[in-house]
Tab-separated table of C-alpha atoms in Angstrom:
chain	number	residue	atom	x	y	z
A	1	MET	CA	97.208	81.006	101.469
A	2	LEU	CA	96.492	82.137	105.061
A	3	ILE	CA	98.740	79.133	106.323
A	4	GLY	CA	101.424	81.174	104.796
A	5	SER	CA	100.871	84.622	106.003
A	6	SER	CA	102.695	84.223	109.464
A	7	SER	CA	106.631	83.934	110.047
A	8	GLY	CA	106.278	80.820	111.618
A	9	ALA	CA	104.101	79.238	109.186
A	10	LYS	CA	106.420	80.374	106.401
A	11	GLN	CA	109.595	78.653	108.426
A	12	ILE	CA	107.207	75.426	108.717
A	13	LEU	CA	106.318	75.293	104.935
A	14	SER	CA	110.004	76.089	103.841
A	15	GLN	CA	111.144	73.060	106.115
A	16	ASN	CA	108.649	70.373	105.883
A	17	GLU	CA	106.653	71.182	102.637
A	18	SER	CA	107.807	69.742	99.341
A	19	LEU	CA	109.270	72.832	97.272
A	20	PHE	CA	107.530	71.512	94.457
A	21	SER	CA	104.351	71.728	96.212
A	22	MET	CA	104.711	75.476	97.234
A	23	GLN	CA	106.191	76.110	93.756
A	24	ARG	CA	102.819	74.895	92.339
A	25	ALA	CA	100.797	76.534	94.817
A	26	MET	CA	102.418	79.978	94.103
A	27	SER	CA	102.131	79.231	90.297
A	28	HIS	CA	98.351	78.547	90.522
A	29	LEU	CA	97.905	81.699	92.623
A	30	ALA	CA	99.264	83.627	89.720
A	31	VAL	CA	97.090	81.903	86.950
A	32	ALA	CA	94.053	82.330	89.537
A	33	VAL	CA	94.958	86.362	89.650
A	34	ALA	CA	95.126	86.128	85.928
A	35	THR	CA	92.143	84.383	84.981
A	36	ALA	CA	89.638	85.189	87.455
A	37	SER	CA	86.553	86.482	85.729
A	38	GLU	CA	84.585	87.912	88.679
A	39	PRO	CA	86.309	91.090	90.230
A	40	SER	CA	85.477	89.798	93.916
A	41	LEU	CA	87.373	86.549	93.166
A	42	LYS	CA	90.216	88.310	91.674
A	43	ALA	CA	90.239	90.724	94.716
A	44	ARG	CA	90.736	87.804	97.021
A	45	HIS	CA	93.276	86.258	94.921
A	46	LEU	CA	95.104	89.553	95.480
A	47	GLU	CA	94.501	89.444	99.077
A	48	ALA	CA	96.040	86.227	99.248
A	49	VAL	CA	99.140	87.324	97.473
A	50	GLN	CA	99.346	90.345	99.844
A	51	MET	CA	99.070	88.249	102.753
A	52	ILE	CA	101.909	86.042	102.167
A	53	PHE	CA	104.284	89.021	101.751
A	54	ASP	CA	102.852	91.640	104.122
A	55	GLN	CA	102.541	89.961	107.220
A	56	ILE	CA	106.095	89.321	109.006
A	57	THR	CA	107.165	88.726	112.388
A	58	VAL	CA	110.119	90.526	113.986
A	59	PRO	CA	112.770	88.298	115.474
A	60	GLY	CA	111.858	87.730	119.398
A	61	SER	CA	108.316	88.767	118.993
A	62	GLU	CA	105.050	87.479	118.008
A	63	GLN	CA	104.027	91.151	117.156
A	64	LYS	CA	102.852	91.467	113.456
A	65	GLN	CA	104.360	94.181	111.524
A	66	ASN	CA	103.182	95.592	108.446
A	67	SER	CA	104.815	98.992	107.621
A	68	SER	CA	108.422	99.330	107.951
A	69	ALA	CA	109.924	96.335	109.922
A	70	ALA	CA	112.186	94.015	107.876
A	71	ALA	CA	111.935	90.784	108.003
A	72	PRO	CA	114.717	88.094	108.885
A	73	ASP	CA	117.153	87.143	106.561
A	74	TRP	CA	115.809	83.715	105.880
A	75	GLU	CA	112.241	84.983	105.385
A	76	GLU	CA	113.432	87.714	102.838
A	77	GLN	CA	115.218	84.846	100.857
A	78	LEU	CA	112.107	82.323	101.116
A	79	LEU	CA	109.697	85.414	100.088
A	80	HIS	CA	112.041	86.164	97.115
A	81	ARG	CA	111.815	82.666	96.254
A	82	TRP	CA	108.038	82.433	96.348
A	83	PHE	CA	107.695	85.538	94.389
A	84	ARG	CA	109.877	84.315	91.620
A	85	TRP	CA	107.423	81.125	91.663
A	86	LEU	CA	104.569	83.407	90.616
A	87	GLY	CA	106.098	83.737	87.449
A	88	GLU	CA	108.088	86.150	85.422
A	89	PRO	CA	104.835	87.681	83.951
A	90	PHE	CA	103.280	88.433	87.402
A	91	PRO	CA	104.822	92.071	88.002
A	92	LYS	CA	103.423	93.031	84.581
A	93	LEU	CA	99.898	91.331	85.563
A	94	LEU	CA	99.753	93.386	88.760
A	95	LEU	CA	100.476	96.666	87.200
A	96	GLN	CA	97.456	95.817	84.654
A	97	CYS	CA	95.326	94.968	87.716
A	98	VAL	CA	96.091	98.368	89.242
A	99	ARG	CA	94.800	99.759	85.925
A	100	ASP	CA	91.342	97.923	86.220
A	101	PRO	CA	88.490	100.010	86.189
A	102	ILE	CA	86.995	98.199	89.044
A	103	SER	CA	87.896	99.449	92.420
A	104	GLU	CA	88.212	96.483	94.390
A	105	VAL	CA	90.831	95.017	91.917
A	106	GLN	CA	92.659	98.156	91.743
A	107	MET	CA	92.724	98.552	95.518
A	108	GLY	CA	93.836	94.996	95.792
A	109	ALA	CA	96.527	95.436	93.177
A	110	LEU	CA	97.834	98.417	94.910
A	111	ARG	CA	97.952	96.702	98.356
A	112	VAL	CA	99.851	93.918	96.827
A	113	LEU	CA	102.547	96.347	95.695
A	114	MET	CA	102.343	98.247	98.965
A	115	ALA	CA	103.460	94.604	100.442
A	116	LEU	CA	105.864	93.714	97.696
A	117	LEU	CA	107.739	96.804	97.705
A	118	ARG	CA	108.884	96.670	101.350
A	119	HIS	CA	111.350	94.237	100.105
A	120	GLN	CA	114.706	95.531	98.383
A	121	TRP	CA	114.584	92.428	96.381
A	122	ALA	CA	111.237	93.201	94.468
A	123	TYR	CA	112.490	96.499	93.018
A	124	PRO	CA	114.514	95.235	90.183
A	125	HIS	CA	111.621	92.995	89.176
A	126	PHE	CA	109.186	95.874	88.972
A	127	CYS	CA	111.506	98.574	87.607
A	128	ALA	CA	112.486	96.151	84.740
A	129	VAL	CA	108.636	96.458	83.762
A	130	ASN	CA	108.137	99.316	80.993
A	131	GLY	CA	106.055	101.806	82.364
A	132	PHE	CA	106.055	101.090	86.060
A	133	ILE	CA	107.417	104.384	87.379
A	134	ASP	CA	105.207	106.285	84.775
A	135	LEU	CA	102.132	104.437	86.096
A	136	LEU	CA	103.170	105.593	89.911
A	137	VAL	CA	103.719	109.212	88.973
A	138	ASP	CA	100.688	109.425	86.498
A	139	ARG	CA	98.146	111.971	87.802
A	140	SER	CA	95.605	111.349	84.918
A	141	VAL	CA	94.371	107.907	86.107
A	142	ALA	CA	90.765	108.792	85.684
A	143	ASN	CA	89.129	105.932	87.512
A	144	PHE	CA	91.169	106.372	90.872
A	145	ASP	CA	89.033	107.409	93.615
A	146	ALA	CA	90.075	109.141	96.675
A	147	ASP	CA	91.047	106.102	98.443
A	148	ALA	CA	93.251	104.742	95.510
A	149	LEU	CA	94.908	108.168	95.075
A	150	GLN	CA	96.088	108.018	98.774
A	151	LEU	CA	96.943	104.374	98.661
A	152	LYS	CA	99.275	105.189	95.452
A	153	HIS	CA	100.651	108.422	97.136
A	154	ALA	CA	101.752	106.010	100.076
A	155	LEU	CA	103.002	103.555	97.600
A	156	VAL	CA	105.281	106.478	95.933
A	157	CYS	CA	106.684	107.481	99.477
A	158	ARG	CA	107.470	103.841	100.154
A	159	VAL	CA	109.476	103.692	96.784
A	160	VAL	CA	111.173	106.975	97.716
A	161	ASP	CA	112.023	105.696	101.159
A	162	ALA	CA	113.586	102.498	99.798
A	163	ALA	CA	116.111	104.402	97.648
A	164	SER	CA	116.407	101.273	95.404
A	165	PRO	CA	119.337	101.519	93.065
A	166	SER	CA	116.981	100.167	90.540
A	167	VAL	CA	115.165	103.415	90.232
A	168	ASN	CA	117.401	105.857	88.353
A	169	ALA	CA	118.099	109.741	89.392
A	170	GLY	CA	115.435	110.970	86.848
A	171	GLN	CA	112.757	108.655	88.075
A	172	MET	CA	113.602	109.565	91.753
A	173	GLU	CA	113.132	113.124	91.164
A	174	LEU	CA	109.559	112.575	89.500
A	175	LEU	CA	108.889	110.478	92.504
A	176	ARG	CA	109.941	112.858	94.696
A	177	ASP	CA	107.970	115.695	93.166
A	178	TYR	CA	104.862	113.375	93.204
A	179	ARG	CA	105.345	112.923	97.186
A	180	VAL	CA	105.872	116.578	97.798
A	181	LYS	CA	102.695	117.688	95.768
A	182	GLY	CA	100.476	115.097	97.633
A	183	PRO	CA	98.183	112.791	96.226
A	184	PHE	CA	95.211	115.128	95.175
A	185	TRP	CA	97.437	117.667	92.987
A	186	LEU	CA	96.226	118.436	89.518
A	187	THR	CA	98.363	119.733	86.634
A	188	PRO	CA	96.901	123.005	85.475
A	189	ARG	CA	95.825	121.072	81.950
A	190	MET	CA	93.950	118.851	84.295
A	191	GLU	CA	92.289	121.506	86.306
A	192	VAL	CA	91.291	123.431	83.033
A	193	ALA	CA	89.493	120.108	81.813
A	194	THR	CA	87.972	119.537	85.110
A	195	GLU	CA	86.359	123.142	84.895
A	196	GLY	CA	85.146	122.533	81.418
A	197	ALA	CA	83.434	119.290	82.433
A	198	GLY	CA	81.612	121.134	84.953
């Protein structure tokens, strides 16, 4: 899927590649993420998904942008179509990967979410999954290391800044509170539990 990571490559695929072939490739990629038994292999499949949706080129420039730049309209439409070809269960599958106890799978899934949630069209798909916002603001995820906590906080910041209408007012309040308190804040109950464990 490296061939689909640049803006020019996406344009070539959209114009010259059989739509059925690309649809089949995206479907196979989703199946690979779901069925890979080795964590390292699952992480590589997740990285392929990330590269497709994260690396774009600003019109008139060959410089890749990976943070806040918006893709051209044609690319947004193309990426949305490719995302749908990953299949309806993919958002739920991705959240399951975030909960995976294996760090490389967990981090891979968080990076895919960072890539996808730069696109406004992604929010209705993920906000329709029960527990999505709860997962973002949950501070009791015991198997998250410091890197994962920082990446999840960056993801929350991205969701807040996107201000998608798919996120309701109550959810946005929770997300903003999470952002303000930072990635390492502990609730009093969690602090007591941590002290007791020591």
